[in-house]
CSV table of C-alpha atoms in Angstrom, one decimal:
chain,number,residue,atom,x,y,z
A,9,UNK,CA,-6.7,22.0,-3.1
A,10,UNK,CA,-3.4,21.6,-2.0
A,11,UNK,CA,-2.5,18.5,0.1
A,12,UNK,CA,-1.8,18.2,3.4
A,13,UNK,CA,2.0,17.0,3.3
A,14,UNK,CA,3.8,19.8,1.9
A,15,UNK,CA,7.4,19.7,0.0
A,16,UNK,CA,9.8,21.9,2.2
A,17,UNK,CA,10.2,25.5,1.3
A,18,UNK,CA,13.7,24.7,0.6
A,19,UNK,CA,13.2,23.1,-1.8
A,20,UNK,CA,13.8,24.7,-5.7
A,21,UNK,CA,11.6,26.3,-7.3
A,22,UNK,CA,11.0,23.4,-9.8
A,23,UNK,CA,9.3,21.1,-6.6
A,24,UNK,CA,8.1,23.8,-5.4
A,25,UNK,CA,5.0,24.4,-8.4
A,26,UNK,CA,4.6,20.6,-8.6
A,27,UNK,CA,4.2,19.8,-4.6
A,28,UNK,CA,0.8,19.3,-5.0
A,29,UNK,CA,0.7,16.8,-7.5
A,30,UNK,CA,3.6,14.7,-6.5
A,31,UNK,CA,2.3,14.7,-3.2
A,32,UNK,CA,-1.5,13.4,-5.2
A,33,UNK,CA,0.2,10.9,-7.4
A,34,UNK,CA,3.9,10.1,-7.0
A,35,UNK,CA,5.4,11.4,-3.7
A,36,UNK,CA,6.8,8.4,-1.6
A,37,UNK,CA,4.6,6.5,-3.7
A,38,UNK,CA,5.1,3.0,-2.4
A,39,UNK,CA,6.8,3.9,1.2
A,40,UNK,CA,3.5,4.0,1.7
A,41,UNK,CA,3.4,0.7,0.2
A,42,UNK,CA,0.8,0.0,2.3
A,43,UNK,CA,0.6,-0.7,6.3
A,44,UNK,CA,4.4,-0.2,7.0
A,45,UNK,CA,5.9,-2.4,10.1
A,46,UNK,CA,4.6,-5.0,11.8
A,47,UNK,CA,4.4,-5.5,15.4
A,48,UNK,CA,4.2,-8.8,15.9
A,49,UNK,CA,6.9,-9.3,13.0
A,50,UNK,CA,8.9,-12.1,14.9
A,51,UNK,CA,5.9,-14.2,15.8
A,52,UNK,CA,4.8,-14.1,11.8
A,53,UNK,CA,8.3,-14.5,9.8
A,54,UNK,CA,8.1,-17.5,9.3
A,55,UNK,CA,4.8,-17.8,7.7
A,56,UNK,CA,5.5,-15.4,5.5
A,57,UNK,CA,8.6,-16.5,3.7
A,58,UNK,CA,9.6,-19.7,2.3
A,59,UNK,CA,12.0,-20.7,-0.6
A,60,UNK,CA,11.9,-19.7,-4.0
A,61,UNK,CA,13.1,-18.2,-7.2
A,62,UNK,CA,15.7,-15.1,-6.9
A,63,UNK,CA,14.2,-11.8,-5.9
A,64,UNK,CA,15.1,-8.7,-8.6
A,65,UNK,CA,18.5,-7.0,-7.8
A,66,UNK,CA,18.7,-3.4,-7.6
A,67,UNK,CA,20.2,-3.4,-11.4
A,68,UNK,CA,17.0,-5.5,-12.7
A,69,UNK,CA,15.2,-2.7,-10.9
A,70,UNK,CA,16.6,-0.2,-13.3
A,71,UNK,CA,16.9,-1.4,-16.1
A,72,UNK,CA,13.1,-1.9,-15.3
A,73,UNK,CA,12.2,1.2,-14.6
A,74,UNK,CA,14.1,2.2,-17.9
A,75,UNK,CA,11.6,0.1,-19.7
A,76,UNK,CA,8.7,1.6,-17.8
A,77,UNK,CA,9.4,5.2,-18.9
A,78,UNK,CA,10.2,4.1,-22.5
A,79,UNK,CA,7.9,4.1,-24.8
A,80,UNK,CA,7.0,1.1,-26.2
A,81,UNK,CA,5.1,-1.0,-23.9
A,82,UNK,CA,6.0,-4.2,-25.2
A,83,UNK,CA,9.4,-4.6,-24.0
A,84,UNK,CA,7.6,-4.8,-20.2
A,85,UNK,CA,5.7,-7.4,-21.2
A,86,UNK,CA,7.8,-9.9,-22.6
A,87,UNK,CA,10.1,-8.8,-19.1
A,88,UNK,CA,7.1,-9.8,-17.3
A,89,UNK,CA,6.7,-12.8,-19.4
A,90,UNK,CA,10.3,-13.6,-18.9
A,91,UNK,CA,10.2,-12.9,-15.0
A,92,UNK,CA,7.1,-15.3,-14.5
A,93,UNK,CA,8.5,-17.9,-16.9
A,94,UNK,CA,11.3,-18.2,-14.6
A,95,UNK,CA,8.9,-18.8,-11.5
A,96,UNK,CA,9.0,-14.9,-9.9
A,97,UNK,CA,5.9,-15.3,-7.7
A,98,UNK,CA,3.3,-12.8,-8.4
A,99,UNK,CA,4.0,-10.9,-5.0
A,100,UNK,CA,7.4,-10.8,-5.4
A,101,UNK,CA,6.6,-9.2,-9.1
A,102,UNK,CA,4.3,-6.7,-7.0
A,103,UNK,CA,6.5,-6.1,-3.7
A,104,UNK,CA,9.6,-7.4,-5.3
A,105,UNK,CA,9.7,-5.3,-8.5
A,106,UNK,CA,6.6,-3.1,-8.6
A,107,UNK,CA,7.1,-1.1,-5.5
A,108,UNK,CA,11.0,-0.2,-5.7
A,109,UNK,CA,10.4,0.9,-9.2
A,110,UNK,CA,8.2,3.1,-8.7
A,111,UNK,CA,10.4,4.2,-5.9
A,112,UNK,CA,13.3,4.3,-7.6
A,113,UNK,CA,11.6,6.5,-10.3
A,114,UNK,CA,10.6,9.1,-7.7
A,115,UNK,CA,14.8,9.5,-7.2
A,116,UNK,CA,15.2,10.0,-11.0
A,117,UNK,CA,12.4,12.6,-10.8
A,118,UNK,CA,13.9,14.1,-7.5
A,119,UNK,CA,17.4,13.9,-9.6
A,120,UNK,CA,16.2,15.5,-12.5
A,121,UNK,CA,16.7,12.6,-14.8
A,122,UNK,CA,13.5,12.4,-15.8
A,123,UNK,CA,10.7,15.2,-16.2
A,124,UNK,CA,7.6,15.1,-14.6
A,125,UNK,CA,5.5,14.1,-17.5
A,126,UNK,CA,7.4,11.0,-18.0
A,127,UNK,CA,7.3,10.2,-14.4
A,128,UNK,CA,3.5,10.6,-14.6
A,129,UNK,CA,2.7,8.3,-17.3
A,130,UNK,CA,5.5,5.9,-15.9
A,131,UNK,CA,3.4,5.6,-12.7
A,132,UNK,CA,-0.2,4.8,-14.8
A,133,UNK,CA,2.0,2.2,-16.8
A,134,UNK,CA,2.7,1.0,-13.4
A,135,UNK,CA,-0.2,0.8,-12.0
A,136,UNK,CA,-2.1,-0.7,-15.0
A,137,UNK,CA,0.8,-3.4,-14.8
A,138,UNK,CA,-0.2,-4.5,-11.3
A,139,UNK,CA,-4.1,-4.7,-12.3
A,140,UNK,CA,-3.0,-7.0,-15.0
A,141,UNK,CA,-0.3,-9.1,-13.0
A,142,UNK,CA,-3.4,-9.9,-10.7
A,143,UNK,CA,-6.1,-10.6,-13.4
A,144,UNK,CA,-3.6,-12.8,-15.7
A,145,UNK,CA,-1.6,-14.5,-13.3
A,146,UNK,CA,-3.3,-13.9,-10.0
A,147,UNK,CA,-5.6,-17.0,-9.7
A,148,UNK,CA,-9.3,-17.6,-8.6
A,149,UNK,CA,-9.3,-16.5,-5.1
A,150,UNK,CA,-12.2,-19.3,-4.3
A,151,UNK,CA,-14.5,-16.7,-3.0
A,152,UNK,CA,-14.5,-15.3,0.5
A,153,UNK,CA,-12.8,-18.3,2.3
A,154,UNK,CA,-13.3,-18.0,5.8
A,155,UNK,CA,-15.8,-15.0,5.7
A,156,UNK,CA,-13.2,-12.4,6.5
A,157,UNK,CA,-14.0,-8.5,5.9
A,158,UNK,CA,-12.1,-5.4,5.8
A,159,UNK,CA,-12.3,-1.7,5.0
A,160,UNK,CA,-9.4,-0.1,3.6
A,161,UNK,CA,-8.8,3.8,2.9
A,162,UNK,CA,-6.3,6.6,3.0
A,163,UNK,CA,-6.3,8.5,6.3
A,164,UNK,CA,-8.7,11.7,5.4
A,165,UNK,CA,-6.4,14.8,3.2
A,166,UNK,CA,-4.0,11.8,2.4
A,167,UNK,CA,-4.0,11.0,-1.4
A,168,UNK,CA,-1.3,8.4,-2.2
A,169,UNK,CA,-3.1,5.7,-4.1
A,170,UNK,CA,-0.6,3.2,-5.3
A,171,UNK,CA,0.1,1.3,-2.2
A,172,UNK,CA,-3.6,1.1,-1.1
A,173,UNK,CA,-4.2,-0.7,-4.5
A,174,UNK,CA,-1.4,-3.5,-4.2
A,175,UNK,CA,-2.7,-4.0,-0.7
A,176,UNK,CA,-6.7,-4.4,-1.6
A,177,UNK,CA,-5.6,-7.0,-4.1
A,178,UNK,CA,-3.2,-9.1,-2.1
A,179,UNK,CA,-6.4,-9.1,0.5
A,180,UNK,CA,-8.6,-9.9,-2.2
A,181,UNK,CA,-5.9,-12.8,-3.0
A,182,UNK,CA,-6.2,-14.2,0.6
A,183,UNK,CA,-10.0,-14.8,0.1
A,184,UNK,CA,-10.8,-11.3,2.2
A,185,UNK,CA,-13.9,-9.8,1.6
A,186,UNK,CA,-12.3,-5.9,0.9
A,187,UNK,CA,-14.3,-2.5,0.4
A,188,UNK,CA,-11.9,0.2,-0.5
A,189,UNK,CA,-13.6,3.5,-0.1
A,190,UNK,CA,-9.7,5.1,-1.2
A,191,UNK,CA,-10.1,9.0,-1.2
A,192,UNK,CA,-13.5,9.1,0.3
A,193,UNK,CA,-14.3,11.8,2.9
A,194,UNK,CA,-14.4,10.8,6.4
A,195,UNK,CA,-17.9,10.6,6.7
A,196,UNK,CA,-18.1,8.2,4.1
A,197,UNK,CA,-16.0,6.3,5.7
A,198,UNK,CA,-17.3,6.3,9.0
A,199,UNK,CA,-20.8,5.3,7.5
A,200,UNK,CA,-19.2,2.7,5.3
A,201,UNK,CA,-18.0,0.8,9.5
A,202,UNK,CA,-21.5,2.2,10.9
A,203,UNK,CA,-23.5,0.0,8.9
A,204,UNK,CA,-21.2,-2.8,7.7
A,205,UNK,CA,-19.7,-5.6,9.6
A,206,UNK,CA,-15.5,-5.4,9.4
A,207,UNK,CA,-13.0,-7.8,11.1
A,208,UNK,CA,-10.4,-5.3,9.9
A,209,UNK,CA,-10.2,-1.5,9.2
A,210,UNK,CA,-6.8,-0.7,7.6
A,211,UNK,CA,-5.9,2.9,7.2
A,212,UNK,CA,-2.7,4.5,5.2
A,213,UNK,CA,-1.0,7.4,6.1
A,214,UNK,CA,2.3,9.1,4.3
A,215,UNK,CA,3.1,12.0,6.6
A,216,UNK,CA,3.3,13.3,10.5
A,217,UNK,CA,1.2,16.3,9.8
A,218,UNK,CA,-1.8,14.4,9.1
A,219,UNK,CA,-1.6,11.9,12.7
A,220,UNK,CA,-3.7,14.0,14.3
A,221,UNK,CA,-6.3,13.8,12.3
A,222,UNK,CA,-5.6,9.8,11.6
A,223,UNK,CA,-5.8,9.9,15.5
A,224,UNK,CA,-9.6,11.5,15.5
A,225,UNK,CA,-10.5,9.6,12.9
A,226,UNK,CA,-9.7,5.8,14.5
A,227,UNK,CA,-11.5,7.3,17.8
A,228,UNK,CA,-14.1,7.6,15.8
A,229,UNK,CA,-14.3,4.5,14.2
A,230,UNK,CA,-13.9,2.3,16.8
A,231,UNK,CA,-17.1,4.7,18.5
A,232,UNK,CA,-19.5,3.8,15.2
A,233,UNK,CA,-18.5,0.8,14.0
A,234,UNK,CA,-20.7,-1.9,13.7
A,235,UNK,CA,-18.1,-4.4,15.0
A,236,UNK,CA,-17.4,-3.5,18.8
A,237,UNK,CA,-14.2,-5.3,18.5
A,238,UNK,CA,-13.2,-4.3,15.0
A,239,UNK,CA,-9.2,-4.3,14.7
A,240,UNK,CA,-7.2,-1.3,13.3
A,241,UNK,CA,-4.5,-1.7,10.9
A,242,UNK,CA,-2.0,1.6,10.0
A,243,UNK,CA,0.6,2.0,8.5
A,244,UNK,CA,2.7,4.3,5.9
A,245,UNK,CA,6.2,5.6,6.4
A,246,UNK,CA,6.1,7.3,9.3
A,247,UNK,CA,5.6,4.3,11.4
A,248,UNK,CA,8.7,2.6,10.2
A,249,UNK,CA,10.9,5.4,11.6
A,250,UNK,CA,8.2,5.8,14.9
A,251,UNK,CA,7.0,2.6,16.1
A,252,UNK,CA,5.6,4.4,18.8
A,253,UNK,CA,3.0,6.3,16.5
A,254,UNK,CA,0.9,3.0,16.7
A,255,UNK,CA,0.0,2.8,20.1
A,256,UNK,CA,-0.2,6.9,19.8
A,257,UNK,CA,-2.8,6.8,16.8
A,258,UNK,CA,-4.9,3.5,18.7
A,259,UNK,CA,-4.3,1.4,16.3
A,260,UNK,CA,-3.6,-2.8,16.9
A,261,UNK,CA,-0.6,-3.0,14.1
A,262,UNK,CA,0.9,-2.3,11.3
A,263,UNK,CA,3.0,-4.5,7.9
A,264,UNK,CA,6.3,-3.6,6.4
A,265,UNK,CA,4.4,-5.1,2.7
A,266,UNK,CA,1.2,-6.2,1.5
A,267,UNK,CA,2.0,-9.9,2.6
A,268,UNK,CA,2.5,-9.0,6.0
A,269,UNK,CA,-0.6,-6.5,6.0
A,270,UNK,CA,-2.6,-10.2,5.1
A,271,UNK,CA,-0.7,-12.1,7.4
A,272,UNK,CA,-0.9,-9.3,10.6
A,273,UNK,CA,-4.3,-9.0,9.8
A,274,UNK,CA,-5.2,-12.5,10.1
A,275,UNK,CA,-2.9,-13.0,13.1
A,276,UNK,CA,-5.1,-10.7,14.9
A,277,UNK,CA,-8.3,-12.8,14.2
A,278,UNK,CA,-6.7,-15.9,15.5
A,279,UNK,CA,-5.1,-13.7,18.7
A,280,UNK,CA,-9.1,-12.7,19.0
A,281,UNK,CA,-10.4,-16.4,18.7
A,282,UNK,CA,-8.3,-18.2,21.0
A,283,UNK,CA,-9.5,-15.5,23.5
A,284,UNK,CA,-12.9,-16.4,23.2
């Protein structure tokens, strides 16, 4: 079935036949890098940054998606190696490295510099890289620390994955409780916050045409869930350009990364404590 956010009719021919599937797997693959722009961004920045080793440059960012899309695996790993040796903080290696790589080999695809079988297995190779960043050099994450829960999925008809899996683990990270129900149909989704307690619900979405529906489907949420005061977390890339697609969607706020998904998330729970 095709998906809901189409590839312009422009566009050539070559696009054209694989719309479906870059818009499944690969299209703006981590510009919707999870729960775009955050609202209360000022109040937080602080927190959230501190000093530390250098971040990748745009030419480590090449030369690492080069590696990706070669095909010996090895040479990433003793990158990796190399990167953590010299104290590269695993998010950074996830938000840092991870996300514009697999953006910038979206361009090379878009550019014809790369076909899209190699782009294809580039972005499993990526994605197995993050699992494994998190299980070898993530840490214990001490079990649910302060009894925090959340529900993450893909706004229904929306299919990109990559994002939503960086952001479940940096919540799992933080010592959140997370259910991911990821392409599940709405229903499931809505039963998953009918009969489950959730501080949080976070949503992704990746293109306009689908707000509507993203629209219906927090109404509805907020009608079922369990939680009468659940909070609602969006975000994808159309919020970054439209800020104004928050407020329109009913939604509480929204992250430019996966640390400040965590951090806006938890922000809310505080806002909600000191009003009790």
């Amino acid at each position: 079935m095709a998906s809901a956010c189409e590839i312009d009719e422009r566009a050539p021919p070559r696009r054209q036949q694989l719309s479906d599937r870059w818009h499944g797997h690969l299209s703006r693959v981590v510009e919707a890098e999870i729960i775009p722009r955050l609202m209360l961004a000022h109040r937080m920045e602080a927190s959230t940054r501190g000093p530390g080793p250098r971040k990748p440059t745009a030419e480590d960012i090449e030369a690492f998606a080069s590696l990706v899309l070669a095909p010996a695996g090895e040479v990433v790993e003793a990158r990796i190696a190399a990167l953590v040796d010299d104290g590269l903080a695993l998010d950074s290696l996830l938000l840092d490295l991870l996300a514009p790589t697999a953006r910038h080999l979206g361009v090379l695809w878009e550019e014809d510099l790369c076909d899209f079988a190699e782009l294809t297995i580039a972005m499993g190779r990526l994605q197995r890289i993050m699992h494994d960043l998190s299980r070898r050099y993530g840490g214990e994450t001490g079990g649910h620390r302060d009894g925090h829960s959340i529900l993450l999925s893909l706004c229904p008809g929306e299919t990109h994955m990559f994002g939503l899996s960086m952001i479940e683990q940096f919540f799992r990270d933080a010592g959140w409780d997370v259910t991911s129900t990821a392409l599940a149909p709405v229903g499931e989704i809505l039963n998953q916050a009918r009969t489950a307690w959730f501080d949080v619900i976070g949503l992704s979405l990746g293109c306009e045409v689908l707000l509507p529906t993203l629209t219906k489907t927090v109404l509805e949420l907020r009608r079922v869930s369990f939680n009468p005061g659940v909070r609602i977390l969006v975000g994808g890339p159309i919020f970054i350009d439209n800020p104004g697609h928050i407020e329109q969607v009913g939604a509480d706020a929204t992250a430019s990364d996966a640390r400040r998904a965590v951090a806006a998330a938890e922000f809310m729970l505080d806002m909600r404590a000191g009003a009790c």
